[in-house]
Amino acid sequence: MAEPANRGGFGLIEAVVTLAVLGIVLGGAFATTGSSLGVAERARRELAMAALAESLLERAGLDLLVEETVAEGRAEGFDWRLERTPMPEPEARPLRPGEPRPRLWRIEARVEDGRGGFSLATFELAFSP
């Protein structure tokens, strides 16, 4: 009687199953990496919009909203709008002649990039004649 030949290595079915399992694992790894890169890009955009909005608020009283109540523009690929609006005045005591009246203003900076936006606001106390 002839003895059966000793088979070594993997058969075709084992190799196909191994490749299928490897494909599933690598597909999941690439999907996770791709989604984390998207989150990182969105965070980078929001950080850039926040930095621009903060710098606009700093410039509001220096050169952007000196005589106007609205300023708009485009910088670093973002559209921005800076707006100063007066807050409602509470009932106040009568002022003496020539005494300046304090006024509270809300200053808002809005930055957009077409996929979303970021907004910061602050208050300013200014005296009006």
PDB file of C-alpha atoms in Angstrom:
ATOM      1  CA  MET A   1       0.000   0.000   0.000  1.00  0.00           C
ATOM      2  CA  ALA A   2       1.151   3.422  -0.826  1.00  0.00           C
ATOM      3  CA  GLU A   3       1.288   5.968   1.950  1.00  0.00           C
ATOM      4  CA  PRO A   4      -0.475   9.287   1.425  1.00  0.00           C
ATOM      5  CA  ALA A   5       1.842  12.184   0.641  1.00  0.00           C
ATOM      6  CA  ASN A   6       2.558  14.495   3.542  1.00  0.00           C
ATOM      7  CA  ARG A   7       1.014  17.878   2.726  1.00  0.00           C
ATOM      8  CA  GLY A   8       2.737  21.007   4.008  1.00  0.00           C
ATOM      9  CA  GLY A   9       1.656  24.670   3.871  1.00  0.00           C
ATOM     10  CA  PHE A  10      -1.791  26.158   3.427  1.00  0.00           C
ATOM     11  CA  GLY A  11      -4.496  25.216   1.029  1.00  0.00           C
ATOM     12  CA  LEU A  12      -6.419  27.602  -1.188  1.00  0.00           C
ATOM     13  CA  ILE A  13      -9.407  27.837   1.173  1.00  0.00           C
ATOM     14  CA  GLU A  14      -7.219  28.734   4.170  1.00  0.00           C
ATOM     15  CA  ALA A  15      -5.434  31.452   2.189  1.00  0.00           C
ATOM     16  CA  VAL A  16      -8.716  32.990   0.961  1.00  0.00           C
ATOM     17  CA  VAL A  17     -10.194  32.999   4.490  1.00  0.00           C
ATOM     18  CA  THR A  18      -7.014  34.594   5.863  1.00  0.00           C
ATOM     19  CA  LEU A  19      -7.098  37.334   3.216  1.00  0.00           C
ATOM     20  CA  ALA A  20     -10.789  38.008   3.897  1.00  0.00           C
ATOM     21  CA  VAL A  21     -10.171  38.384   7.650  1.00  0.00           C
ATOM     22  CA  LEU A  22      -7.164  40.608   6.998  1.00  0.00           C
ATOM     23  CA  GLY A  23      -9.244  42.767   4.635  1.00  0.00           C
ATOM     24  CA  ILE A  24     -11.966  43.245   7.255  1.00  0.00           C
ATOM     25  CA  VAL A  25      -9.446  44.213   9.960  1.00  0.00           C
ATOM     26  CA  LEU A  26      -7.577  46.649   7.700  1.00  0.00           C
ATOM     27  CA  GLY A  27     -10.851  48.153   6.446  1.00  0.00           C
ATOM     28  CA  GLY A  28     -11.907  48.902  10.029  1.00  0.00           C
ATOM     29  CA  ALA A  29      -8.494  50.390  10.829  1.00  0.00           C
ATOM     30  CA  PHE A  30      -8.572  52.649   7.754  1.00  0.00           C
ATOM     31  CA  ALA A  31     -12.139  53.776   8.506  1.00  0.00           C
ATOM     32  CA  THR A  32     -11.161  54.714  12.064  1.00  0.00           C
ATOM     33  CA  THR A  33      -8.086  56.584  10.870  1.00  0.00           C
ATOM     34  CA  GLY A  34     -10.070  58.427   8.199  1.00  0.00           C
ATOM     35  CA  SER A  35     -12.758  59.558  10.627  1.00  0.00           C
ATOM     36  CA  SER A  36     -10.179  60.736  13.167  1.00  0.00           C
ATOM     37  CA  LEU A  37      -8.466  62.774  10.446  1.00  0.00           C
ATOM     38  CA  GLY A  38     -11.817  64.405   9.652  1.00  0.00           C
ATOM     39  CA  VAL A  39     -12.318  65.295  13.316  1.00  0.00           C
ATOM     40  CA  ALA A  40      -8.807  66.740  13.496  1.00  0.00           C
ATOM     41  CA  GLU A  41      -9.426  68.877  10.394  1.00  0.00           C
ATOM     42  CA  ARG A  42     -12.723  70.183  11.794  1.00  0.00           C
ATOM     43  CA  ALA A  43     -11.006  71.039  15.095  1.00  0.00           C
ATOM     44  CA  ARG A  44      -8.233  72.879  13.215  1.00  0.00           C
ATOM     45  CA  ARG A  45     -10.817  74.937  11.278  1.00  0.00           C
ATOM     46  CA  GLU A  46     -12.756  75.812  14.441  1.00  0.00           C
ATOM     47  CA  LEU A  47      -9.565  76.835  16.223  1.00  0.00           C
ATOM     48  CA  ALA A  48      -8.608  79.102  13.324  1.00  0.00           C
ATOM     49  CA  MET A  49     -12.118  80.658  13.321  1.00  0.00           C
ATOM     50  CA  ALA A  50     -11.959  81.203  17.098  1.00  0.00           C
ATOM     51  CA  ALA A  51      -8.550  82.873  16.848  1.00  0.00           C
ATOM     52  CA  LEU A  52      -9.792  85.177  14.075  1.00  0.00           C
ATOM     53  CA  ALA A  53     -12.956  86.062  16.047  1.00  0.00           C
ATOM     54  CA  GLU A  54     -10.876  86.854  19.122  1.00  0.00           C
ATOM     55  CA  SER A  55      -8.533  89.097  17.155  1.00  0.00           C
ATOM     56  CA  LEU A  56     -11.532  90.901  15.611  1.00  0.00           C
ATOM     57  CA  LEU A  57     -12.935  91.611  19.076  1.00  0.00           C
ATOM     58  CA  GLU A  58      -9.551  93.011  20.097  1.00  0.00           C
ATOM     59  CA  ARG A  59      -9.476  95.286  17.042  1.00  0.00           C
ATOM     60  CA  ALA A  60     -13.108  96.435  17.442  1.00  0.00           C
ATOM     61  CA  GLY A  61     -12.287  99.531  19.460  1.00  0.00           C
ATOM     62  CA  LEU A  62      -8.981 100.215  17.753  1.00  0.00           C
ATOM     63  CA  ASP A  63      -9.757 100.492  14.050  1.00  0.00           C
ATOM     64  CA  LEU A  64     -12.720  98.370  12.920  1.00  0.00           C
ATOM     65  CA  LEU A  65     -15.706  99.871  14.748  1.00  0.00           C
ATOM     66  CA  VAL A  66     -14.510 103.376  15.478  1.00  0.00           C
ATOM     67  CA  GLU A  67     -17.202 105.232  13.503  1.00  0.00           C
ATOM     68  CA  GLU A  68     -19.348 102.391  12.111  1.00  0.00           C
ATOM     69  CA  THR A  69     -21.486  99.826  13.904  1.00  0.00           C
ATOM     70  CA  VAL A  70     -20.822  97.000  11.401  1.00  0.00           C
ATOM     71  CA  ALA A  71     -17.623  95.850   9.708  1.00  0.00           C
ATOM     72  CA  GLU A  72     -17.290  92.923   7.301  1.00  0.00           C
ATOM     73  CA  GLY A  73     -14.480  91.290   5.406  1.00  0.00           C
ATOM     74  CA  ARG A  74     -12.634  88.172   4.362  1.00  0.00           C
ATOM     75  CA  ALA A  75      -9.418  86.858   5.900  1.00  0.00           C
ATOM     76  CA  GLU A  76      -7.561  83.547   5.787  1.00  0.00           C
ATOM     77  CA  GLY A  77     -10.345  81.954   3.727  1.00  0.00           C
ATOM     78  CA  PHE A  78     -13.059  82.939   6.236  1.00  0.00           C
ATOM     79  CA  ASP A  79     -15.875  85.484   5.948  1.00  0.00           C
ATOM     80  CA  TRP A  80     -16.215  87.626   9.054  1.00  0.00           C
ATOM     81  CA  ARG A  81     -18.670  90.182  10.447  1.00  0.00           C
ATOM     82  CA  LEU A  82     -18.178  92.423  13.445  1.00  0.00           C
ATOM     83  CA  GLU A  83     -21.211  94.226  14.860  1.00  0.00           C
ATOM     84  CA  ARG A  84     -21.745  96.646  17.745  1.00  0.00           C
ATOM     85  CA  THR A  85     -25.284  97.028  19.090  1.00  0.00           C
ATOM     86  CA  PRO A  86     -26.428  99.127  22.050  1.00  0.00           C
ATOM     87  CA  MET A  87     -28.020  97.363  24.983  1.00  0.00           C
ATOM     88  CA  PRO A  88     -31.347  98.686  26.300  1.00  0.00           C
ATOM     89  CA  GLU A  89     -30.859 101.493  28.770  1.00  0.00           C
ATOM     90  CA  PRO A  90     -32.290 101.038  32.249  1.00  0.00           C
ATOM     91  CA  GLU A  91     -34.011 103.926  33.919  1.00  0.00           C
ATOM     92  CA  ALA A  92     -31.263 106.118  35.274  1.00  0.00           C
ATOM     93  CA  ARG A  93     -30.985 109.144  37.444  1.00  0.00           C
ATOM     94  CA  PRO A  94     -31.015 112.513  35.681  1.00  0.00           C
ATOM     95  CA  LEU A  95     -27.593 113.689  34.627  1.00  0.00           C
ATOM     96  CA  ARG A  96     -26.096 117.057  35.374  1.00  0.00           C
ATOM     97  CA  PRO A  97     -25.385 119.238  32.345  1.00  0.00           C
ATOM     98  CA  GLY A  98     -22.180 118.124  30.629  1.00  0.00           C
ATOM     99  CA  GLU A  99     -22.007 114.859  32.576  1.00  0.00           C
ATOM    100  CA  PRO A 100     -21.321 111.925  30.229  1.00  0.00           C
ATOM    101  CA  ARG A 101     -23.867 109.127  30.113  1.00  0.00           C
ATOM    102  CA  PRO A 102     -22.470 105.569  30.276  1.00  0.00           C
ATOM    103  CA  ARG A 103     -23.774 103.176  27.619  1.00  0.00           C
ATOM    104  CA  LEU A 104     -23.383  99.405  27.415  1.00  0.00           C
ATOM    105  CA  TRP A 105     -22.649  97.951  23.965  1.00  0.00           C
ATOM    106  CA  ARG A 106     -22.621  94.337  22.815  1.00  0.00           C
ATOM    107  CA  ILE A 107     -19.882  93.528  20.309  1.00  0.00           C
ATOM    108  CA  GLU A 108     -20.188  90.270  18.372  1.00  0.00           C
ATOM    109  CA  ALA A 109     -17.661  88.715  15.988  1.00  0.00           C
ATOM    110  CA  ARG A 110     -18.993  86.037  13.615  1.00  0.00           C
ATOM    111  CA  VAL A 111     -16.621  83.980  11.434  1.00  0.00           C
ATOM    112  CA  GLU A 112     -17.841  81.487   8.795  1.00  0.00           C
ATOM    113  CA  ASP A 113     -16.170  79.177   6.298  1.00  0.00           C
ATOM    114  CA  GLY A 114     -19.108  77.828   4.290  1.00  0.00           C
ATOM    115  CA  ARG A 115     -19.307  74.627   6.352  1.00  0.00           C
ATOM    116  CA  GLY A 116     -19.984  76.197   9.710  1.00  0.00           C
ATOM    117  CA  GLY A 117     -19.397  79.246  11.804  1.00  0.00           C
ATOM    118  CA  PHE A 118     -18.040  80.508  15.089  1.00  0.00           C
ATOM    119  CA  SER A 119     -19.266  83.437  17.133  1.00  0.00           C
ATOM    120  CA  LEU A 120     -17.789  85.338  20.084  1.00  0.00           C
ATOM    121  CA  ALA A 121     -19.332  88.291  21.900  1.00  0.00           C
ATOM    122  CA  THR A 122     -18.272  90.731  24.578  1.00  0.00           C
ATOM    123  CA  PHE A 123     -19.564  93.898  26.202  1.00  0.00           C
ATOM    124  CA  GLU A 124     -18.076  97.371  26.221  1.00  0.00           C
ATOM    125  CA  LEU A 125     -18.923 100.280  28.488  1.00  0.00           C
ATOM    126  CA  ALA A 126     -18.580 103.577  26.666  1.00  0.00           C
ATOM    127  CA  PHE A 127     -19.600 107.116  27.521  1.00  0.00           C
ATOM    128  CA  SER A 128     -21.732 109.115  25.148  1.00  0.00           C
ATOM    129  CA  PRO A 129     -22.287 112.876  25.396  1.00  0.00           C
TER     130      PRO A 129
END
